[in-house]
CSV table of C-alpha atoms in Angstrom, one decimal:
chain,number,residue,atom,x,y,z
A,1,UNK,CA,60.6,73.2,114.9
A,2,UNK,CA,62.1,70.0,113.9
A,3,UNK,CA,65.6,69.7,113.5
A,4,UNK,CA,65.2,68.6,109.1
A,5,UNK,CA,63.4,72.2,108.8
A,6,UNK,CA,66.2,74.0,110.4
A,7,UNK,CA,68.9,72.5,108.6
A,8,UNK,CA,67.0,72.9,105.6
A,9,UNK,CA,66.8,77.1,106.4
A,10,UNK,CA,70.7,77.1,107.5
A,11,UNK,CA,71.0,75.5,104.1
A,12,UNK,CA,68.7,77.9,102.5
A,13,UNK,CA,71.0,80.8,104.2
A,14,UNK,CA,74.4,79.7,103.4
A,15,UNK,CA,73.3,79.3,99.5
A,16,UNK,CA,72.2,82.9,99.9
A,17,UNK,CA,75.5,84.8,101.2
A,18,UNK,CA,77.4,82.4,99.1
A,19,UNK,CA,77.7,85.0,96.1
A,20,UNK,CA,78.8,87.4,98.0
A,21,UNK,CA,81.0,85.5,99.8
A,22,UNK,CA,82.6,84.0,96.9
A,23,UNK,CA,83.1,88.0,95.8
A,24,UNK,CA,84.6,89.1,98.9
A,25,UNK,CA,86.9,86.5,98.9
A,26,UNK,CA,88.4,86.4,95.3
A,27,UNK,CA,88.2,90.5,94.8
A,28,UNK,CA,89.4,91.9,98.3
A,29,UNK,CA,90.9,89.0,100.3
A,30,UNK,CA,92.5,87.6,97.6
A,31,UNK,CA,94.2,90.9,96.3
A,32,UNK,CA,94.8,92.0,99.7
A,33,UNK,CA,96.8,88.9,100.4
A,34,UNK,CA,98.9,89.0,97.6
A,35,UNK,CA,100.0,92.9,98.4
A,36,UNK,CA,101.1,91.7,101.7
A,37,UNK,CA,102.9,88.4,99.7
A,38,UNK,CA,104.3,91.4,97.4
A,39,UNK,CA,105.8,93.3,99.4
A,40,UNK,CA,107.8,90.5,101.3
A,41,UNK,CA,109.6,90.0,97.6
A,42,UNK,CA,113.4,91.0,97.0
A,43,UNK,CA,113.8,94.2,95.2
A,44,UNK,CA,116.6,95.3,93.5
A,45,UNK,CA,116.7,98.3,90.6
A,46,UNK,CA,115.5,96.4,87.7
A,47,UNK,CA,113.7,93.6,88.9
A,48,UNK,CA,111.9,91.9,91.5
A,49,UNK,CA,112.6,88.4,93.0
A,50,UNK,CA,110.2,86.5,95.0
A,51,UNK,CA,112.9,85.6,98.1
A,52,UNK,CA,111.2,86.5,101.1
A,53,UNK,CA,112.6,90.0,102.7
A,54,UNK,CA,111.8,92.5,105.1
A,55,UNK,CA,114.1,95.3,103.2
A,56,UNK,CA,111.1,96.8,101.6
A,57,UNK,CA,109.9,97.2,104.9
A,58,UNK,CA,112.9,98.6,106.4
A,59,UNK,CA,113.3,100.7,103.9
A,60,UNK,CA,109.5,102.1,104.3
A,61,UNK,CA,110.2,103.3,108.1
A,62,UNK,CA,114.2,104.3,107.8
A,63,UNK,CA,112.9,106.7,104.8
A,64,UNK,CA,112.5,110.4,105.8
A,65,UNK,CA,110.2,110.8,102.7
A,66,UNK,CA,108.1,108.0,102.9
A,67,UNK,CA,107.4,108.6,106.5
A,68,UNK,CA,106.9,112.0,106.1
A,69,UNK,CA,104.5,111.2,103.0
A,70,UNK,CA,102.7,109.1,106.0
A,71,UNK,CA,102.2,111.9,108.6
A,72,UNK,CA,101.0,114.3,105.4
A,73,UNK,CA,98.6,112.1,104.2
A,74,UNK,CA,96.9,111.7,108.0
A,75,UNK,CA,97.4,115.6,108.3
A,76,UNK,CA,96.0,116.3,105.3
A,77,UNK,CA,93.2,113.7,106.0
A,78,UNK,CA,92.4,115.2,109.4
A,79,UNK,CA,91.7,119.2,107.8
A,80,UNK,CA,90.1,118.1,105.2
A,81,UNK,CA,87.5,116.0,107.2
A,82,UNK,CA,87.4,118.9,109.3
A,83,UNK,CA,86.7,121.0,106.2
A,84,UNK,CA,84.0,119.1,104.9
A,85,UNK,CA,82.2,118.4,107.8
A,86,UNK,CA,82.2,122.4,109.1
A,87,UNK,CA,80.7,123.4,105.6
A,88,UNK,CA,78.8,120.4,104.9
A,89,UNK,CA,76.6,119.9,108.2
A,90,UNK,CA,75.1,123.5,107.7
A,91,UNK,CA,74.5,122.7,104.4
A,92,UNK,CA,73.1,119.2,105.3
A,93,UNK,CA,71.1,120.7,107.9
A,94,UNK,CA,69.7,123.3,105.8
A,95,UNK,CA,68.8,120.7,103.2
A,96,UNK,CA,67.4,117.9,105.7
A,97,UNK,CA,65.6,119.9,108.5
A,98,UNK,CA,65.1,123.6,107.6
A,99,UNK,CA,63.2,123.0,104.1
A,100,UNK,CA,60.1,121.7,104.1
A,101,UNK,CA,59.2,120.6,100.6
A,102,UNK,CA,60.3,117.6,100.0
A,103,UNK,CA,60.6,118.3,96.0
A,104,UNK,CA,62.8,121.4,97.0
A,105,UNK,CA,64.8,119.5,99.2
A,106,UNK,CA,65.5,116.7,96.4
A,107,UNK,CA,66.2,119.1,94.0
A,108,UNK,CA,69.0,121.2,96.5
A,109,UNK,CA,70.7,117.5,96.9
A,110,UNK,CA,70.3,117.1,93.2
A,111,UNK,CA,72.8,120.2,92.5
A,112,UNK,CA,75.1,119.4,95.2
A,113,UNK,CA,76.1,116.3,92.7
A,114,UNK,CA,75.7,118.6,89.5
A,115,UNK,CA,79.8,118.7,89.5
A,116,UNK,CA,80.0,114.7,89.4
A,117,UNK,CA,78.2,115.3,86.2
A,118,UNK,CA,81.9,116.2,84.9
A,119,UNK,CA,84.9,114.7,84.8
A,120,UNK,CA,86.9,114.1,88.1
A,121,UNK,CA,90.5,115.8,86.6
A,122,UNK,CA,88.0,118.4,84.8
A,123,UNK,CA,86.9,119.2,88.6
A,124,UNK,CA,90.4,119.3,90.0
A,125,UNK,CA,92.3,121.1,87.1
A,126,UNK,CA,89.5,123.7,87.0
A,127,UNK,CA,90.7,125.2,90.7
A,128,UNK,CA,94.3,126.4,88.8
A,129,UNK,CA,92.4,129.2,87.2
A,130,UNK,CA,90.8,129.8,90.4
A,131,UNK,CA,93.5,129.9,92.9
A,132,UNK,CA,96.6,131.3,90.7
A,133,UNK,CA,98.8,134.2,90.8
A,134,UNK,CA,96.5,135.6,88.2
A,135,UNK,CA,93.2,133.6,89.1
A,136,UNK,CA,90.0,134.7,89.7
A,137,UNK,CA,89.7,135.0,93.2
A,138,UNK,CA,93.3,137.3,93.2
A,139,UNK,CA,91.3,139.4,90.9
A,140,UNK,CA,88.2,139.8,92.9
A,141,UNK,CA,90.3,140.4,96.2
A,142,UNK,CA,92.7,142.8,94.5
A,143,UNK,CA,89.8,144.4,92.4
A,144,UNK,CA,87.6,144.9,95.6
A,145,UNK,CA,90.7,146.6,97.5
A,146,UNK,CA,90.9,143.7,99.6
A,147,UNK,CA,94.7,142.8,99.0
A,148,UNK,CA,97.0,145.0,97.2
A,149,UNK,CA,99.1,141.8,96.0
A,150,UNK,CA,98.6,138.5,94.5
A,151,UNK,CA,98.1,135.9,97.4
A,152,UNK,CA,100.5,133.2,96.2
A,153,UNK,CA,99.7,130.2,98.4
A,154,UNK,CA,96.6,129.7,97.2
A,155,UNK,CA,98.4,127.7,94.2
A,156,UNK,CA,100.6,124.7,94.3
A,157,UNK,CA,100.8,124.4,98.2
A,158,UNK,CA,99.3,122.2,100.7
A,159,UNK,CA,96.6,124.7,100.9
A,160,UNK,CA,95.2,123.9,97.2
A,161,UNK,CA,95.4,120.4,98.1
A,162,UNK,CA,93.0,120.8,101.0
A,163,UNK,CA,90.7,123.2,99.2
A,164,UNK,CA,90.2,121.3,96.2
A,165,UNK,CA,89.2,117.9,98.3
A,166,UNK,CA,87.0,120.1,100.4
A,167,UNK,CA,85.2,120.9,97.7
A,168,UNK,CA,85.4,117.5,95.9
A,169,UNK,CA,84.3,115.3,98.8
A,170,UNK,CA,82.4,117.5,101.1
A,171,UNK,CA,78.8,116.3,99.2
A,172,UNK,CA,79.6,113.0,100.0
A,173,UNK,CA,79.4,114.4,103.8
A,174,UNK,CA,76.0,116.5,103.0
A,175,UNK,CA,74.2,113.3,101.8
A,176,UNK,CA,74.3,111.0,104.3
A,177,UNK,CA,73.6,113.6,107.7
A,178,UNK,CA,70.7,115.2,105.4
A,179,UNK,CA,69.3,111.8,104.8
A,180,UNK,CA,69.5,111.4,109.1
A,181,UNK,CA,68.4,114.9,109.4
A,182,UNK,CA,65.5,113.9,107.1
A,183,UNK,CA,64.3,111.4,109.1
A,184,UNK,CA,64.0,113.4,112.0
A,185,UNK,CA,60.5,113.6,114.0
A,186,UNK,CA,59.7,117.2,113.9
A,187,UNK,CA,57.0,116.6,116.9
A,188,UNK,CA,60.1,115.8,118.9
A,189,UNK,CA,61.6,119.3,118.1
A,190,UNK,CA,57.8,121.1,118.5
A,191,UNK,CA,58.1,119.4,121.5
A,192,UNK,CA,60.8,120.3,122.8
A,193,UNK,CA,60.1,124.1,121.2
A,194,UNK,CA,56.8,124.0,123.1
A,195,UNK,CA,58.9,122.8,126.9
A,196,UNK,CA,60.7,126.1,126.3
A,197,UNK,CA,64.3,124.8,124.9
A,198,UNK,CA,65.6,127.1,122.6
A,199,UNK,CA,67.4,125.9,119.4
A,200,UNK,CA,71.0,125.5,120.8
A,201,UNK,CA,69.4,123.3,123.5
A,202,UNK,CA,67.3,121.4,120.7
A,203,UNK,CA,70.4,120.6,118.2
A,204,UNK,CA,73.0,119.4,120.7
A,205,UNK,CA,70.0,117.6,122.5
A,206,UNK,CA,68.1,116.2,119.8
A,207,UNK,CA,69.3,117.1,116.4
A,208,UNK,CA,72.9,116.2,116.3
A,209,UNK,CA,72.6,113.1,118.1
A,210,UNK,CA,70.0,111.7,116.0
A,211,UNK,CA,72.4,112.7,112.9
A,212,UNK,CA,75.3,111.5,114.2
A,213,UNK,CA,75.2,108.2,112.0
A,214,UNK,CA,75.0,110.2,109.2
A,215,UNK,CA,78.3,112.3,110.3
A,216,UNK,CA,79.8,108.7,110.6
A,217,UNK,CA,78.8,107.1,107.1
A,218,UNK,CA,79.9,110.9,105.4
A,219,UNK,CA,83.1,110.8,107.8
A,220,UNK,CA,83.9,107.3,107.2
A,221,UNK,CA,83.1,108.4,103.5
A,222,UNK,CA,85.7,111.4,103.0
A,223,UNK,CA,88.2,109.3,104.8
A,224,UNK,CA,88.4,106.4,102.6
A,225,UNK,CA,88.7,108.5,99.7
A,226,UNK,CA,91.0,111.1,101.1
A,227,UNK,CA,93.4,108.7,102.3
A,228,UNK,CA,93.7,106.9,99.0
A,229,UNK,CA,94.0,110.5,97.1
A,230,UNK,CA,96.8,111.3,94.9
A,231,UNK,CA,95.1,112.9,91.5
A,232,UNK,CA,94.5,116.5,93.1
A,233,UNK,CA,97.3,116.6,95.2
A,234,UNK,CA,99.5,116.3,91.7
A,235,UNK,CA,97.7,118.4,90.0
A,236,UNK,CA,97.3,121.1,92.8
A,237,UNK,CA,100.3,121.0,94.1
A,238,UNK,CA,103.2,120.7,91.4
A,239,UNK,CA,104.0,117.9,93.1
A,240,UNK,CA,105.4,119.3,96.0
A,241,UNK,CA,102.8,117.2,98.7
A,242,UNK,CA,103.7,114.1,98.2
A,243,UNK,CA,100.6,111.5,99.8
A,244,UNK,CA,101.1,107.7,100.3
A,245,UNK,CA,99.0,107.4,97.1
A,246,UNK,CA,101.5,109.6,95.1
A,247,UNK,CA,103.9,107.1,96.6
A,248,UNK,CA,102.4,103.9,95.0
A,249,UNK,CA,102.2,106.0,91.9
A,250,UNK,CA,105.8,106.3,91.5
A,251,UNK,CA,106.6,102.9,92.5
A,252,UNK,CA,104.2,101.4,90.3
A,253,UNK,CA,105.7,103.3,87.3
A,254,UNK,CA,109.2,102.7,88.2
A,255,UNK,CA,108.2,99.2,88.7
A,256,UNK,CA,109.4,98.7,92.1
A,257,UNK,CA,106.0,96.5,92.7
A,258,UNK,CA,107.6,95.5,96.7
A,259,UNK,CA,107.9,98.8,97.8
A,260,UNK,CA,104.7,100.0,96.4
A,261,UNK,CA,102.9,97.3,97.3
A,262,UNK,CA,104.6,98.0,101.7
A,263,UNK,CA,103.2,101.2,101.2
A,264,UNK,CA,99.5,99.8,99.7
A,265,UNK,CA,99.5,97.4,103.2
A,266,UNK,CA,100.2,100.4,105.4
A,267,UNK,CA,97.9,102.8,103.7
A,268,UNK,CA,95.0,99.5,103.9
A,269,UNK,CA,95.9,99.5,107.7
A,270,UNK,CA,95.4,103.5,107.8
A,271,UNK,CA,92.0,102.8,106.9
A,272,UNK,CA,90.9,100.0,108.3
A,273,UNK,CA,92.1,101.6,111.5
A,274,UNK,CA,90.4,104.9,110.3
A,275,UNK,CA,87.0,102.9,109.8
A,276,UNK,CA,87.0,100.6,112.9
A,277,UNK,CA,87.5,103.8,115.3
A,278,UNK,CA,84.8,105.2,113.7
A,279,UNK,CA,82.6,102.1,113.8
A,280,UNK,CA,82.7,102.5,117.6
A,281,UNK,CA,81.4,105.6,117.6
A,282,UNK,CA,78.0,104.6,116.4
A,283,UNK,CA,76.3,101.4,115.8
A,284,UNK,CA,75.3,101.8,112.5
A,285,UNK,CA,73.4,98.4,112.0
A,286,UNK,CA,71.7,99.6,114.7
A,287,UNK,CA,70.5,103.0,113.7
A,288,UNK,CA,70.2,102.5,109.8
């Protein structure tokens, strides 16, 4: 190959990925940069100057709350990917491996995202007449002699919080392990039925590790939008768990753009941290 035609196909190349390139750079790079830029500015109660400072940042890590919104947000983070993975593999594996039809299987995926037909507040708000003093499932436990009194932290706590992103974000973990489980090889598990290896052998063997990049894309996911949450943890909790995103919130609105913008940077490093850990877990270039 001469050395013209291979220019010619780096060209080629480069005048591909330029696009999106161009559209990394000016809507995540560029942004990105300027937060960090931001948050170096002078802040003072009713305006912002841009004189570089690091009191933003000192004020960020000598703050009990801020700090503690930090360690919330990765605790909170933690259960709820917890959550949705304990009631979403089952689920996933049900879908993906268990049901043959192909039709059916489409169609059980198909109501798993009947509640993203709705509104995303609609979603959220509806768990207060579920999980109050008075809601439904006090009624049913009280009703069925369960409890003899209302269970009250099941309602503005940091319990609501984790139940109402469980059930927000777990389909986003179902979807990508029943797409892995789906592609699965069921000769490899007649196989392994017909050596004598009984099902627990078979889904720690075979199963799970075949659907493990799936856990990681659903993981990876539920993380990204967890960690940037603050919607249902305001409307679940009264506003007594305060998240980092809650944090920006507030800033935002009180227009204290530097020390919302240290607590966007810190948030962004969460994540990428978050995603990069779980990046090494599986190589997903690899095995998508």
């Amino acid at each position: 190959m001469s050395d013209a035609t291979v220019t010619r196909r780096r060209s080629a190349t480069g005048w591909l990925i330029a696009p999106g390139v161009i559209w990394m750079v000016l809507f995540l790079v560029v942004p990105i940069l300027m937060i960090v830029y931001v948050s170096f500015w002078t802040q003072t109660t009713f305006n912002i100057k841009p004189d570089m400072t690091l009191a933003s940042w000192k004020q960020f890590f000598s703050s009990d709350t801020y700090m503690g919104s930090l360690w919330t947000t990765i605790r909170i983070w933690l259960i709820v990917l917890a959550c949705t993975f304990i009631v979403g593999y089952p689920t996933a594996l049900f879908v993906g491996l268990f049901v043959k039809s192909k039709t059916l299987s489409t169609v059980l995926l198909v109501i798993c995202v009947i509640p993203f037909w709705t509104s995303f507040l609609i979603r959220v708000l509806a768990w207060r007449p579920m999980l109050g003093r008075e809601g439904a499932i006090n009624i049913v436990l009280m009703k069925a002699g369960i409890i003899s009194q209302p269970i009250e932290v099941l309602l503005f706590t940091e319990l609501s919080v984790i139940i109402g992103m469980t059930q927000i974000y777990c389909v986003f973990m179902v979807g990508p392990i029943a797409f892995m489980l789906a592609r699965i090889d069921r000769n490899i598990i007649e196989a392994a039925r017909d050596l004598g290896a009984g099902f627990g052998r078979i889904f720690w063997k075979i199963i799970f590790p075949l659907s493990l990049p799936g856990v990681v894309v659903g993981a990876i996911f539920v993380s990204v939008m967890v960690l940037g949450e603050f919607a249902t943890s305001g409307a679940l909790s009264g506003r007594k768990v305060n998240l980092l995103g809650n944090i920006i919130v507030t800033q935002v609105g009180s227009l204290k753009w530097a020390t919302a913008s240290v607590v966007g940077v810190i948030l962004t490093v969460v994540m990428g941290i978050v995603i990069a850990a779980f990046l090494r877990i599986v190589d997903l270039k690899r095995e998508l």
